[in-house]
Short mmCIF file of C-alpha atoms in Angstrom, two decimals:
data_model
loop_
_atom_site.label_atom_id
_atom_site.label_comp_id
_atom_site.label_asym_id
_atom_site.label_seq_id
_atom_site.Cartn_x
_atom_site.Cartn_y
_atom_site.Cartn_z
CA MET T 201 106.11 60.28 99.62
CA LYS T 202 108.58 62.98 98.42
CA THR T 203 106.04 65.63 99.19
CA PHE T 204 104.76 64.42 102.46
CA SER T 205 108.85 64.07 103.46
CA THR T 206 109.29 68.11 102.61
CA ASP T 207 105.89 69.13 104.19
CA ASP T 208 107.07 66.96 107.32
CA ARG T 209 110.50 68.97 107.90
CA GLU T 210 108.67 72.27 107.18
CA SER T 211 106.81 71.74 109.66
CA ALA T 212 109.06 70.52 111.52
CA THR T 213 111.25 73.18 111.07
CA ILE T 214 108.19 75.97 112.04
CA ARG T 215 107.99 74.17 115.08
CA SER T 216 111.16 74.51 115.97
CA GLY T 217 111.40 77.98 115.19
CA ILE T 218 108.11 78.55 117.36
CA SER T 219 109.56 76.63 120.05
CA GLY T 220 112.45 78.29 120.11
CA LEU T 221 111.22 81.91 120.18
CA MET T 222 109.34 80.90 122.86
CA HIS T 223 112.45 79.86 125.15
CA ARG T 224 114.74 83.22 123.85
CA ARG T 225 111.81 85.21 125.21
CA GLU T 226 110.82 82.98 128.44
CA PRO T 227 113.97 80.81 129.08
CA SER T 228 112.46 79.03 132.41
CA TYR T 229 110.01 75.92 132.60
CA ILE T 230 107.51 78.20 133.95
CA GLY T 231 107.97 81.12 132.00
CA HIS T 232 107.98 78.57 128.83
CA HIS T 233 104.63 77.25 130.53
CA ARG T 234 102.69 80.52 131.00
CA LEU T 235 104.02 82.10 127.46
CA VAL T 236 101.93 79.15 125.82
CA ILE T 237 98.93 79.20 127.50
CA LEU T 238 99.07 83.54 126.95
CA SER T 239 99.00 82.80 123.34
CA VAL T 240 96.37 80.47 123.25
CA TYR T 241 94.43 82.18 125.95
CA TYR T 242 94.76 85.35 123.55
CA ILE T 243 93.83 83.60 120.47
CA ALA T 244 90.79 82.28 121.95
CA LEU T 245 89.81 85.70 123.52
CA VAL T 246 89.84 87.36 120.32
CA LEU T 247 87.85 84.57 118.48
CA LEU T 248 85.16 84.53 121.07
CA LEU T 249 84.93 88.41 121.19
CA SER T 250 84.69 88.87 117.72
CA SER T 251 82.36 86.25 116.70
CA ASN T 252 79.98 88.12 119.23
CA ILE T 253 80.94 91.34 118.00
CA LEU T 254 80.12 90.53 114.70
CA GLY T 255 76.52 88.60 115.90
CA ILE T 256 77.94 85.10 114.97
CA SER T 257 77.98 83.80 118.10
CA GLY T 258 76.56 84.48 121.85
CA ALA T 259 74.08 86.17 123.46
CA PHE T 260 73.05 89.97 121.59
CA HIS T 261 72.54 93.23 123.29
CA HIS T 262 74.17 96.45 122.39
CA PHE T 263 75.76 96.56 125.97
CA PHE T 264 77.50 93.22 125.31
CA SER T 265 78.71 94.59 121.91
CA VAL T 266 80.08 97.89 123.77
CA SER T 267 82.05 95.67 126.74
CA ASN T 268 83.21 92.73 124.68
CA MET T 269 84.92 95.71 122.20
CA LEU T 270 86.40 97.05 125.37
CA LEU T 271 87.83 93.98 126.18
CA LEU T 272 89.39 93.63 122.89
CA VAL T 273 91.63 96.49 122.95
CA THR T 274 92.58 95.76 126.15
CA ALA T 275 93.57 92.92 125.81
CA SER T 276 95.10 93.63 122.72
CA VAL T 277 97.13 96.87 123.88
CA VAL T 278 98.47 94.35 126.91
CA MET T 279 99.29 91.73 124.68
CA ALA T 280 101.14 94.43 122.24
CA ALA T 281 103.54 95.86 125.90
CA TYR T 282 104.41 92.76 126.44
CA LEU T 283 105.45 91.54 123.12
CA TRP T 284 107.47 95.31 122.83
CA ARG T 285 108.93 94.29 126.68
CA ARG T 286 107.60 96.91 128.45
CA ILE T 287 105.90 94.30 130.37
CA GLU T 288 106.21 90.76 132.23
CA ILE T 289 104.96 88.33 131.41
CA VAL T 290 102.86 88.01 135.09
CA THR T 291 101.61 91.34 133.99
CA THR T 292 100.34 90.35 131.27
CA LEU T 293 98.15 87.71 132.13
CA SER T 294 97.37 89.58 135.51
CA LEU T 295 95.73 92.28 133.29
CA MET T 296 94.65 90.22 131.21
CA THR T 297 92.30 87.62 133.13
CA VAL T 298 91.42 90.58 135.82
CA ALA T 299 90.16 92.27 132.83
CA THR T 300 88.16 89.68 131.23
CA GLN T 301 86.91 88.49 134.79
CA LEU T 302 85.61 92.51 134.96
CA SER T 303 83.83 92.17 131.32
CA LEU T 304 81.76 89.11 132.56
CA SER T 305 81.47 89.95 135.46
CA ALA T 306 79.60 93.24 134.19
CA ASP T 307 77.83 91.61 131.79
CA THR T 308 76.32 88.93 134.17
CA LEU T 309 75.05 92.26 136.40
CA TYR T 310 73.86 93.86 133.45
CA SER T 311 71.50 90.99 132.65
CA ALA T 312 71.02 90.35 136.49
CA PHE T 313 69.46 94.17 136.70
CA GLU T 314 67.58 94.22 133.20
CA PRO T 315 63.99 93.74 133.37
CA ALA T 316 63.40 93.45 129.23
CA MET T 317 66.89 90.57 129.03
CA GLY T 318 65.47 87.71 127.47
CA HIS T 319 66.97 84.27 128.77
CA LYS T 320 68.78 86.04 131.16
CA TYR T 321 69.05 83.20 133.51
CA MET T 322 70.33 81.04 130.79
CA VAL T 323 72.88 84.48 130.02
CA ILE T 324 73.84 84.62 134.06
CA ILE T 325 74.97 80.43 133.88
CA ILE T 326 76.54 80.43 130.88
CA ASN T 327 78.67 83.96 132.04
CA MET T 328 79.71 81.92 135.34
CA LEU T 329 80.78 78.81 133.25
CA LEU T 330 83.03 81.58 131.23
CA LEU T 331 84.29 83.41 134.92
CA SER T 332 84.75 79.17 135.77
CA GLY T 333 87.09 79.28 132.67
CA ASN T 334 88.97 82.07 133.13
CA THR T 335 90.01 81.59 136.72
CA ILE T 336 91.20 78.28 135.67
CA VAL T 337 93.35 80.20 133.11
CA GLY T 338 95.25 81.64 136.24
CA LEU T 339 95.58 78.92 138.24
CA SER T 340 97.23 76.73 135.03
CA THR T 341 99.65 79.72 135.35
CA TYR T 342 100.81 79.19 138.53
CA LEU T 343 99.14 82.73 139.71
CA THR T 344 97.82 82.50 143.35
CA ARG T 345 96.64 85.69 144.07
CA ILE T 346 95.36 86.20 140.62
CA THR T 347 93.45 83.29 141.01
CA GLN T 348 92.06 84.45 144.57
CA VAL T 349 91.11 87.64 142.58
CA ASN T 350 89.28 86.26 139.94
CA THR T 351 87.49 83.82 142.53
CA ALA T 352 86.05 86.90 145.36
CA ILE T 353 85.15 88.90 141.33
CA MET T 354 83.00 85.42 140.28
CA PHE T 355 81.52 85.20 143.95
CA VAL T 356 80.42 88.87 144.66
CA THR T 357 78.80 88.85 141.09
CA TYR T 358 76.82 85.68 141.45
CA THR T 359 75.57 86.58 145.08
CA VAL T 360 74.13 89.93 143.78
CA CYS T 361 72.88 87.68 140.89
CA ILE T 362 71.21 85.90 143.66
CA ILE T 363 70.11 89.22 145.78
CA THR T 364 68.76 90.70 142.50
CA THR T 365 67.00 88.48 141.03
CA ASN T 366 65.85 86.04 143.84
CA ASN T 367 65.68 83.28 141.64
CA SER T 368 65.25 79.91 143.26
CA THR T 369 67.56 78.23 140.81
CA LEU T 370 70.54 80.45 141.24
CA ILE T 371 69.71 79.83 145.01
CA ASP T 372 70.03 76.01 144.67
CA TYR T 373 73.71 76.34 143.43
CA TYR T 374 74.78 78.64 145.58
CA PHE T 375 76.29 76.27 148.08
CA MET T 376 78.16 74.07 145.28
CA LEU T 377 79.54 77.05 143.86
CA PHE T 378 80.81 78.61 146.86
CA VAL T 379 82.93 75.09 147.62
CA VAL T 380 84.21 75.15 144.03
CA LEU T 381 85.57 78.79 144.62
CA VAL T 382 87.18 77.29 147.87
CA PHE T 383 88.63 75.11 146.14
CA PHE T 384 90.05 76.79 143.29
CA SER T 385 91.47 79.20 146.27
CA PHE T 386 92.97 76.29 147.56
CA LEU T 387 94.47 74.21 144.53
CA GLY T 388 95.91 77.73 143.28
CA PHE T 389 97.60 78.50 146.25
CA HIS T 390 99.04 74.67 146.43
CA ILE T 391 100.25 74.54 142.72
CA ALA T 392 102.28 77.86 143.22
CA LYS T 393 103.99 76.56 146.29
CA ASN T 394 104.98 73.29 144.51
CA ALA T 395 105.75 74.77 140.92
CA ARG T 396 107.50 77.89 142.85
CA ARG T 397 109.87 74.73 145.04
CA LEU T 398 110.02 72.80 141.36
CA GLN T 399 111.53 76.13 139.87
CA VAL T 400 114.27 76.12 142.90
CA GLU T 401 114.83 72.40 142.40
CA ASN T 402 115.29 73.30 138.70
CA THR T 403 117.89 75.98 138.73
CA GLU T 404 119.98 74.11 141.03
CA LEU T 405 120.18 70.65 139.12
CA ARG T 406 121.15 73.47 136.45
CA ARG T 407 123.91 74.72 138.19
CA ASP T 408 125.03 71.91 139.79
CA GLU T 409 124.83 70.09 135.99
CA SER T 410 126.76 73.34 135.09
CA GLU T 411 129.63 73.31 137.29
CA LEU T 412 129.93 69.37 136.73
CA MET T 413 130.53 70.12 132.78
CA GLN T 414 132.78 72.60 133.81
CA ILE T 415 135.01 70.51 136.28
CA LEU T 416 135.07 67.69 133.83
CA ARG T 417 135.37 69.84 130.75
CA LEU T 418 132.82 67.51 128.97
CA ASN T 419 129.59 68.42 127.44
CA LYS T 420 126.27 66.54 127.60
CA LYS T 421 126.70 64.23 124.72
CA GLN T 422 130.01 63.03 126.30
CA ILE T 423 128.81 63.03 130.08
CA ARG T 424 125.91 60.52 129.09
CA ALA T 425 128.53 58.23 127.26
CA TYR T 426 130.53 58.01 130.11
CA VAL T 427 127.66 57.20 132.00
CA ARG T 428 126.39 54.30 129.75
CA LEU T 429 130.36 53.20 129.01
CA ALA T 430 130.26 52.95 133.04
CA SER T 431 126.78 51.40 133.78
CA ASP T 432 126.06 48.88 131.24
CA ARG T 433 127.96 45.93 129.23
CA TYR T 434 129.16 46.73 126.07
CA GLY T 435 130.36 44.91 123.00
CA ALA T 436 133.73 46.17 121.69
CA GLU T 437 132.67 47.88 118.79
CA HIS T 438 129.52 49.61 120.81
CA THR T 439 132.44 50.58 123.51
CA ARG T 440 134.73 52.10 120.69
CA ASN T 441 131.91 54.00 119.54
CA LEU T 442 131.26 55.86 123.36
CA LEU T 443 135.02 56.46 123.62
CA ASP T 444 135.08 58.48 120.74
CA ILE T 445 131.93 60.33 121.60
CA LEU T 446 134.07 61.23 124.43
CA GLY T 447 137.18 62.15 122.62
CA GLU T 448 141.01 61.77 123.52
CA THR T 449 141.01 65.25 125.16
CA SER T 450 137.71 64.97 127.14
CA GLN T 451 139.30 61.19 128.65
CA LYS T 452 142.45 62.56 129.53
CA ASN T 453 140.59 65.54 131.11
CA LEU T 454 138.29 63.10 132.81
CA LEU T 455 140.76 60.46 134.30
CA ALA T 456 142.91 63.38 135.25
CA ASN T 457 140.39 65.04 137.50
CA VAL T 458 139.03 61.42 138.95
CA ALA T 459 142.70 61.16 140.16
CA GLU T 460 143.14 64.50 141.44
CA PHE T 461 139.44 63.52 143.29
CA MET T 462 140.93 60.12 144.51
CA ARG T 463 144.08 61.79 145.69
CA ILE T 464 142.23 64.52 147.86
CA SER T 465 139.60 62.41 149.11
CA ASP T 466 142.74 59.49 150.05
CA THR T 467 144.86 62.25 151.62
CA GLU T 468 140.90 64.15 153.90
CA LYS T 469 140.72 60.10 154.53
CA SER T 470 143.90 59.37 156.26
CA ARG T 471 143.40 62.89 158.26
CA ILE T 472 140.16 61.83 159.53
CA ASP T 473 142.04 58.68 160.97
CA GLU T 474 144.87 60.33 162.39
CA ILE T 475 142.88 63.29 163.92
CA PHE T 476 139.47 60.97 165.29
CA PRO T 477 141.21 57.55 165.94
CA GLU T 478 138.20 56.66 168.16
CA LEU T 479 135.54 56.15 165.56
CA THR T 480 135.04 53.48 163.32
CA THR T 481 135.61 53.24 159.84
CA SER T 482 131.86 53.64 158.90
CA GLU T 483 131.66 56.29 161.59
CA LYS T 484 134.70 57.94 159.85
CA SER T 485 133.16 57.44 156.38
CA ILE T 486 130.13 59.22 158.01
CA CYS T 487 132.45 61.98 159.43
CA GLN T 488 134.46 62.50 156.03
CA LEU T 489 130.77 63.08 154.42
CA ILE T 490 129.48 65.53 156.77
CA LEU T 491 132.91 67.60 156.61
CA ARG T 492 132.02 68.03 152.68
CA GLY T 493 128.30 69.44 153.75
CA LYS T 494 126.14 66.28 152.38
CA LYS T 495 122.85 66.30 154.10
CA LEU T 496 121.04 63.31 155.51
CA GLY T 497 119.71 61.96 152.36
CA ASP T 498 122.90 62.36 150.35
CA ILE T 499 125.28 60.37 152.76
CA CYS T 500 122.28 57.42 152.95
CA SER T 501 122.96 57.50 149.31
CA LEU T 502 126.57 57.34 148.73
CA LEU T 503 127.19 54.68 151.79
CA GLY T 504 123.84 52.76 150.84
CA LYS T 505 122.92 52.73 154.33
CA THR T 506 119.20 53.82 155.81
CA GLU T 507 118.44 56.48 157.57
CA SER T 508 118.31 55.24 161.14
CA ASN T 509 121.60 53.19 160.68
CA VAL T 510 123.23 56.73 159.84
CA ASN T 511 121.47 58.46 163.06
CA THR T 512 122.28 56.09 165.11
CA GLN T 513 126.03 56.31 163.99
CA ARG T 514 126.15 60.13 164.35
CA ALA T 515 124.65 59.86 167.96
CA HIS T 516 127.83 57.08 168.40
CA ILE T 517 130.17 60.14 167.28
CA ARG T 518 128.34 62.88 169.44
CA ARG T 519 129.18 60.63 172.16
CA LYS T 520 132.42 59.21 171.67
CA LEU T 521 133.21 63.10 170.84
CA GLY T 522 131.68 64.36 173.80
CA LEU T 523 129.02 66.55 172.36
CA ALA T 524 125.44 67.34 173.40
CA THR T 525 122.48 66.89 171.15
CA THR T 526 122.30 70.67 170.00
CA ASP T 527 125.95 71.21 169.02
CA ASN T 528 126.09 71.29 165.64
CA LEU T 529 128.17 68.13 164.39
CA ARG T 530 129.37 69.34 161.09
CA GLU T 531 131.21 72.30 163.31
CA ALA T 532 132.64 70.97 165.97
CA LEU T 533 134.15 68.41 163.41
CA GLU T 534 135.61 71.56 161.47
CA GLU T 535 136.54 72.84 164.77
CA ARG T 536 138.71 69.93 165.86
CA MET T 537 139.94 69.09 162.06
CA THR T 538 141.14 72.81 162.48
CA GLN T 539 142.97 72.29 165.90
CA ALA T 540 144.77 69.07 165.01
CA SER T 541 146.14 71.81 161.60
CA ASP T 542 147.77 74.18 163.91
CA ARG T 543 149.76 71.87 166.18
#
């Protein structure tokens, strides 16, 4: 039992070390994801190419052996350039997948043009599957342009094979392949667009998290403990444990920051009450949040109101302040607050 426990710890240590190394090299989520795909892709490429060069698996021909050797050298040089920090991961994946696509395309076209090639149609079909798999690598790493380039290479290759061989079986699958390739291109664009949006949102969340921890002078563990303490009911012992996680200094800092925020909020509310007496209490609360730069969704969440309710009250605010629908409400509120301060 002890031996298994030691092995498990060693395995966990190795995995943790590899994961830490990858995160240091590619700290962003998408970068880390691309690095994992690149590592697996390169290993698979080396194994497949080596097995064919050594005569273990695949279609055996002098042309294929030479092209596979060239691809193996190219992929290794590109990988070495990445490891030595000469090129970025996007460039690495782009060069490696396009080189693989061109090599497979050359093998496929050679099979179509070579009259003496045995089982040429099987070689063409299998290579088309490999071309599809290579295209998916670009798709899975959010590289829209590379996905479209590899898709175009695949389509041109199959078209030339049909024209050259005039084989009825290849012709029968032409339209099906065309639809699949169009779908690949669309999917690549859509996935990359969503990935960029998620990356931006993730960066903003990390920045907000960092600012929050800096303001409250708490770490993640302490913030989680405070949230649990505030949201649930615990026994005396559990409560003491959570407070211990916060620490005495952090508790004092947190209370001081909350007190300061409440003081500023009350002062702001008093000024709004004084400057906008014509507004209702609910409308003043909305104005306060608008002045803080809050968006519609944030206002609804903070006040517990629906979007239609908030929009209706915003319309009432505009009407009471004599604003047109084209006027910027926040700028109008800030201008009136400034004018009141100058008096």
